[in-house]
Amino acid sequence: MNAPRYVVQPPAWEEHERPTMPGSPAKLAHSMPRRVAYFLVALLIGITGGLGNGLVVANLQAIQGQLGLTPVEAAWLPAAYYMVNMTANLLVYKTRQQFGLRVFAEWGLGIYAAVTVLHLFIHTYEMSLLVRGVSGIAAASASSLAVLYMLQAFPPAKVLSAFIVGMNLSSIAVPLAWVLSPSLVDISPWPSLYAFEAGLALCSLAAVIVLKLPSSVQIHVFEWLDFVTFALVTPAIALLCAVLVQGVNSWWFDTPWLAWALAASLVLFAVAAVLEYSRTTPLLHLRWLLHPSTLAFVAGAILMRFMVAEQSYGVVGLLRMLGMQPAQLQPLYGIIAIGMVLGTITGALIFSPQRVLWMILASIALIGTGGYLDWHATSQVRPHDFFFSQFLISFAAALFIGPIMISGFMQVLAKGLDHLITFVVLFSVTQSLGGILGPAVLGTFQAQRTQLYSQAILSRMEATDPQVAQRLSIQQQAFARTDTDPALRAIQGRTQLMQIVRREAGVRAYNDVFMLIGLLAFSFLGYAMLRYVYTRYREDVHPRITGAVTQKLTTES
């Protein structure tokens, strides 16, 4: 391997102070007040990275109404964030290595702050899309910076605990956005959300300028083919995100451009794969990506993130369908935020390499239990009915992030540090892809089940049925004070009854979603335990049996 070419000659660090790898800060000794300052800056940056998109998702209906958007147009706002966020990680790691941590931190947050401030004066749909895309870049930078600042706050012996805390900060920001946004909207119209986002971005920028990370080793790592790969993978991921986000809104088989977008995405991925496979120093190590152990990690990471959609799509979708507004969901999201904080603290306290598997299994079991508890929902449920189940799921979501990433990180170290960028991109893609795959698949499943249940209920509703006639009469009497025309009251009564049928069918469909998540979680748990038992048998019991048989045969011969 060729010696690295330094961009800037590194300082004369002591051996224990040298960065673990290029692009990481030096491991200097800090006083306790400075450690506390690093901890607070990590909290600020981590929350900033996830809060902007969380505020938009929590208030998407209000923004849609304010800008006069269709549901399809509104869905492009979170889609723009995911499109850019997943691809930004392709260059984030090498940018740190070549240009240094300080340039990386200040430019990433500086551009984000500038665009969000500009959005305070330009309230257009196109500007909102631009801000969401830039926030995707900022989130990729912020998540890395939050981890790096958190590592400076903890002593060297607690580096893995610091890593777990830093990784979960942006996830905690999502329920926090739901808790904060109703109060922000009450203060002034919805653009105040953008003012709050701009304020956080400016505070984060000021924090990283005032409290800088220790210097890192800067080396020349970029090659011109890296940008060719980036130019191919970026539109491929963007098109895939577009298909997953808009598939339910535009419906999969009714919109031809979805098929063309998916085909174009696959072609671009294929061309990028051929290019990377033939390179001597690839940006993405495809041979490692296609290894069975890596594919198993990818499947597990996506599935875990997919199952957490029971919370972000299932419960919230059900309550919103029943008429719950963001202000009514504040207590529920407060419980979810508490669950994530406690899950993060628990994971940081109990983590060890020997407990990785058991922590992941416990997370799967908690998600399955949460899905089972939500299974028998009715149209009378309210947010407080989901406090316990959603606490379990949020606790599990925070508990598994650190262990699953560290387990993958340990596999990467066995291959070499040159595989690290591949893993960073891989982990980011699995989490983001699982996050948008969950609503896409579960939304399709819920829509189909709603249609099926509606038809089943309507098929049993005959006008001659006394119960149906009585219900129609009650519905018509409700309009007696406002409308004296019997024919019009009959139409209004039937319309309202159809709405009730649709609501009840939707509730039953969401129950199927909860059941599906529960079954999927417990099936995954059973598979993981069987795989663990089989692996232990191959590594421990099987060699001893084989050795004993071999020894016996040798003795007899």
Short mmCIF file of C-alpha atoms in Angstrom, two decimals, residues 196-436:
data_model
loop_
_atom_site.label_atom_id
_atom_site.label_comp_id
_atom_site.label_asym_id
_atom_site.label_seq_id
_atom_site.Cartn_x
_atom_site.Cartn_y
_atom_site.Cartn_z
CA PHE A 196 -36.80 28.17 14.49
CA GLU A 197 -34.87 25.93 12.08
CA ALA A 198 -32.75 28.88 10.92
CA GLY A 199 -32.03 29.83 14.53
CA LEU A 200 -30.83 26.32 15.35
CA ALA A 201 -28.62 26.27 12.25
CA LEU A 202 -27.04 29.60 13.22
CA CYS A 203 -26.50 28.48 16.81
CA SER A 204 -24.84 25.26 15.62
CA LEU A 205 -22.59 27.19 13.24
CA ALA A 206 -21.57 29.53 16.03
CA ALA A 207 -20.90 26.60 18.36
CA VAL A 208 -18.54 24.77 15.98
CA ILE A 209 -16.66 28.02 15.28
CA VAL A 210 -16.22 28.84 18.96
CA LEU A 211 -15.49 25.30 20.17
CA LYS A 212 -13.45 23.62 17.46
CA LEU A 213 -12.59 19.96 17.27
CA PRO A 214 -8.91 19.01 17.61
CA SER A 215 -6.99 18.83 14.35
CA SER A 216 -7.03 15.71 12.24
CA VAL A 217 -4.75 14.12 9.68
CA GLN A 218 -5.45 15.48 6.18
CA ILE A 219 -4.47 13.31 3.24
CA HIS A 220 -5.19 13.32 -0.50
CA VAL A 221 -7.99 10.80 -1.04
CA PHE A 222 -10.19 12.11 -3.87
CA GLU A 223 -9.86 10.67 -7.38
CA TRP A 224 -11.71 11.96 -10.42
CA LEU A 225 -13.53 8.62 -10.78
CA ASP A 226 -15.05 9.22 -7.33
CA PHE A 227 -17.06 12.06 -8.83
CA VAL A 228 -18.11 9.89 -11.77
CA THR A 229 -19.45 7.30 -9.35
CA PHE A 230 -21.14 10.07 -7.36
CA ALA A 231 -22.74 11.42 -10.54
CA LEU A 232 -24.17 7.95 -11.28
CA VAL A 233 -25.26 6.92 -7.78
CA THR A 234 -26.85 10.26 -6.82
CA PRO A 235 -29.63 10.23 -9.47
CA ALA A 236 -30.04 6.47 -8.99
CA ILE A 237 -30.81 6.90 -5.29
CA ALA A 238 -32.95 9.98 -5.97
CA LEU A 239 -35.09 8.10 -8.50
CA LEU A 240 -35.47 5.14 -6.14
CA CYS A 241 -36.57 7.49 -3.33
CA ALA A 242 -39.05 9.17 -5.68
CA VAL A 243 -40.63 5.83 -6.55
CA LEU A 244 -40.94 4.75 -2.90
CA VAL A 245 -42.27 8.09 -1.67
CA GLN A 246 -44.76 8.72 -4.48
CA GLY A 247 -45.81 5.12 -5.11
CA VAL A 248 -48.68 5.23 -2.61
CA ASN A 249 -49.75 8.81 -3.43
CA SER A 250 -49.80 8.33 -7.21
CA TRP A 251 -50.47 4.58 -6.92
CA TRP A 252 -48.01 2.10 -8.27
CA PHE A 253 -49.83 0.81 -11.35
CA ASP A 254 -51.57 4.03 -12.36
CA THR A 255 -48.51 6.23 -12.93
CA PRO A 256 -46.21 5.22 -15.82
CA TRP A 257 -43.34 7.51 -14.76
CA LEU A 258 -42.80 5.39 -11.63
CA ALA A 259 -41.85 2.42 -13.80
CA TRP A 260 -39.53 4.53 -15.94
CA ALA A 261 -37.90 6.04 -12.86
CA LEU A 262 -37.33 2.61 -11.31
CA ALA A 263 -35.85 1.26 -14.56
CA ALA A 264 -33.54 4.27 -14.90
CA SER A 265 -32.44 3.85 -11.27
CA LEU A 266 -31.51 0.21 -11.84
CA VAL A 267 -29.55 1.07 -14.99
CA LEU A 268 -27.57 3.80 -13.21
CA PHE A 269 -26.84 1.47 -10.28
CA ALA A 270 -25.63 -1.19 -12.73
CA VAL A 271 -23.29 1.22 -14.56
CA ALA A 272 -21.89 2.49 -11.25
CA ALA A 273 -21.37 -1.10 -10.07
CA VAL A 274 -19.41 -2.03 -13.21
CA LEU A 275 -17.23 1.07 -12.81
CA GLU A 276 -16.54 0.48 -9.11
CA TYR A 277 -15.90 -3.23 -9.58
CA SER A 278 -13.13 -2.52 -12.09
CA ARG A 279 -11.33 0.15 -10.01
CA THR A 280 -8.19 -0.62 -7.99
CA THR A 281 -9.15 1.95 -5.29
CA PRO A 282 -12.94 2.04 -5.47
CA LEU A 283 -15.19 4.46 -3.63
CA LEU A 284 -17.51 1.53 -2.84
CA HIS A 285 -16.08 -1.95 -2.27
CA LEU A 286 -18.60 -4.11 -4.11
CA ARG A 287 -16.85 -7.38 -3.36
CA TRP A 288 -17.34 -6.76 0.35
CA LEU A 289 -20.91 -5.51 -0.22
CA LEU A 290 -21.82 -8.74 -2.01
CA HIS A 291 -20.37 -10.98 0.70
CA PRO A 292 -23.09 -13.09 2.42
CA SER A 293 -22.31 -11.65 5.87
CA THR A 294 -22.62 -8.09 4.52
CA LEU A 295 -25.87 -8.89 2.75
CA ALA A 296 -27.21 -10.39 5.99
CA PHE A 297 -26.25 -7.18 7.81
CA VAL A 298 -28.00 -5.06 5.16
CA ALA A 299 -31.17 -7.14 5.34
CA GLY A 300 -31.21 -7.01 9.14
CA ALA A 301 -30.58 -3.25 9.31
CA ILE A 302 -33.30 -2.46 6.75
CA LEU A 303 -35.76 -4.82 8.44
CA MET A 304 -35.17 -3.27 11.86
CA ARG A 305 -35.75 0.23 10.49
CA PHE A 306 -38.77 -1.03 8.55
CA MET A 307 -40.39 -2.45 11.68
CA VAL A 308 -39.99 0.83 13.55
CA ALA A 309 -42.38 2.30 10.93
CA GLU A 310 -45.13 0.76 13.10
CA GLN A 311 -44.63 3.91 15.14
CA SER A 312 -43.98 6.59 12.53
CA TYR A 313 -46.61 5.35 10.07
CA GLY A 314 -48.96 2.92 11.82
CA VAL A 315 -50.00 4.54 15.10
CA VAL A 316 -49.69 8.12 13.87
CA GLY A 317 -51.57 7.28 10.67
CA LEU A 318 -54.39 5.68 12.64
CA LEU A 319 -54.72 8.60 15.05
CA ARG A 320 -54.58 11.17 12.25
CA MET A 321 -57.29 9.24 10.39
CA LEU A 322 -59.43 9.42 13.54
CA GLY A 323 -59.07 13.21 13.58
CA MET A 324 -56.22 13.72 16.02
CA GLN A 325 -54.32 16.97 15.47
CA PRO A 326 -50.60 17.54 16.19
CA ALA A 327 -51.42 19.28 19.49
CA GLN A 328 -53.31 16.17 20.65
CA LEU A 329 -50.33 13.98 19.75
CA GLN A 330 -47.90 15.99 21.91
CA PRO A 331 -48.20 13.71 24.99
CA LEU A 332 -47.70 10.59 22.88
CA TYR A 333 -44.56 11.98 21.27
CA GLY A 334 -43.36 13.10 24.68
CA ILE A 335 -43.52 9.46 25.77
CA ILE A 336 -41.75 8.41 22.56
CA ALA A 337 -38.97 10.94 23.18
CA ILE A 338 -38.57 9.72 26.77
CA GLY A 339 -38.39 6.12 25.51
CA MET A 340 -35.64 7.05 23.04
CA VAL A 341 -33.64 8.91 25.69
CA LEU A 342 -33.89 6.00 28.13
CA GLY A 343 -33.05 3.52 25.36
CA THR A 344 -29.98 5.55 24.45
CA ILE A 345 -28.83 5.77 28.07
CA THR A 346 -29.45 2.06 28.62
CA GLY A 347 -27.56 1.12 25.47
CA ALA A 348 -24.62 3.32 26.44
CA LEU A 349 -24.47 1.86 29.97
CA ILE A 350 -24.78 -1.84 29.20
CA PHE A 351 -23.06 -2.08 25.81
CA SER A 352 -20.19 -4.46 25.27
CA PRO A 353 -19.16 -6.44 22.19
CA GLN A 354 -20.40 -9.62 23.90
CA ARG A 355 -23.89 -8.12 24.36
CA VAL A 356 -24.45 -6.87 20.81
CA LEU A 357 -26.56 -9.85 19.76
CA TRP A 358 -28.64 -9.86 22.94
CA MET A 359 -29.34 -6.14 22.68
CA ILE A 360 -30.51 -6.55 19.08
CA LEU A 361 -32.68 -9.56 20.03
CA ALA A 362 -34.20 -7.58 22.90
CA SER A 363 -35.00 -4.73 20.49
CA ILE A 364 -36.75 -7.11 18.09
CA ALA A 365 -38.78 -8.61 20.93
CA LEU A 366 -39.84 -5.16 22.18
CA ILE A 367 -40.95 -4.08 18.69
CA GLY A 368 -42.96 -7.29 18.28
CA THR A 369 -44.56 -6.79 21.70
CA GLY A 370 -45.49 -3.21 20.80
CA GLY A 371 -47.12 -4.36 17.56
CA TYR A 372 -49.08 -7.05 19.43
CA LEU A 373 -50.32 -4.55 22.05
CA ASP A 374 -51.61 -2.22 19.30
CA TRP A 375 -53.29 -5.04 17.39
CA HIS A 376 -56.85 -4.68 18.76
CA ALA A 377 -57.37 -0.94 18.23
CA THR A 378 -60.86 0.47 17.68
CA SER A 379 -62.22 3.78 16.42
CA GLN A 380 -62.50 4.88 20.07
CA VAL A 381 -58.75 4.77 20.78
CA ARG A 382 -56.94 7.94 21.72
CA PRO A 383 -53.22 8.77 22.05
CA HIS A 384 -53.03 7.69 25.71
CA ASP A 385 -54.00 4.14 24.67
CA PHE A 386 -50.66 3.81 22.88
CA PHE A 387 -48.36 5.21 25.56
CA PHE A 388 -46.94 1.88 26.74
CA SER A 389 -46.60 0.18 23.34
CA GLN A 390 -44.93 3.19 21.75
CA PHE A 391 -42.60 3.56 24.71
CA LEU A 392 -41.44 -0.02 24.12
CA ILE A 393 -40.90 0.57 20.40
CA SER A 394 -39.07 3.87 20.87
CA PHE A 395 -36.88 2.30 23.56
CA ALA A 396 -36.09 -0.55 21.16
CA ALA A 397 -35.37 1.86 18.27
CA ALA A 398 -32.76 3.68 20.35
CA LEU A 399 -31.36 0.47 21.80
CA PHE A 400 -30.53 -1.25 18.48
CA ILE A 401 -28.94 1.64 16.51
CA GLY A 402 -25.61 1.64 18.34
CA PRO A 403 -25.10 -2.14 18.57
CA ILE A 404 -26.04 -2.80 14.95
CA MET A 405 -23.69 -0.10 13.65
CA ILE A 406 -20.83 -1.14 15.91
CA SER A 407 -21.26 -4.78 14.89
CA GLY A 408 -20.95 -3.73 11.25
CA PHE A 409 -18.03 -1.44 12.09
CA MET A 410 -16.17 -4.38 13.62
CA GLN A 411 -16.62 -6.32 10.37
CA VAL A 412 -15.19 -3.36 8.45
CA LEU A 413 -12.11 -3.11 10.65
CA ALA A 414 -11.35 -6.74 9.83
CA LYS A 415 -11.26 -5.78 6.14
CA GLY A 416 -9.32 -2.54 6.49
CA LEU A 417 -10.00 1.17 6.96
CA ASP A 418 -10.34 1.67 3.21
CA HIS A 419 -13.71 -0.12 3.49
CA LEU A 420 -15.00 2.39 6.04
CA ILE A 421 -16.59 4.79 3.56
CA THR A 422 -18.46 1.87 2.01
CA PHE A 423 -19.84 0.96 5.40
CA VAL A 424 -20.80 4.56 6.28
CA VAL A 425 -22.74 4.87 3.03
CA LEU A 426 -24.23 1.41 3.48
CA PHE A 427 -25.48 2.11 6.99
CA SER A 428 -26.92 5.50 6.00
CA VAL A 429 -28.72 3.98 3.02
CA THR A 430 -30.16 1.08 5.05
CA GLN A 431 -31.57 3.44 7.70
CA SER A 432 -32.98 5.98 5.23
CA LEU A 433 -34.21 3.30 2.84
CA GLY A 434 -35.87 1.39 5.66
CA GLY A 435 -37.44 4.66 6.82
CA ILE A 436 -39.16 5.35 3.49
#
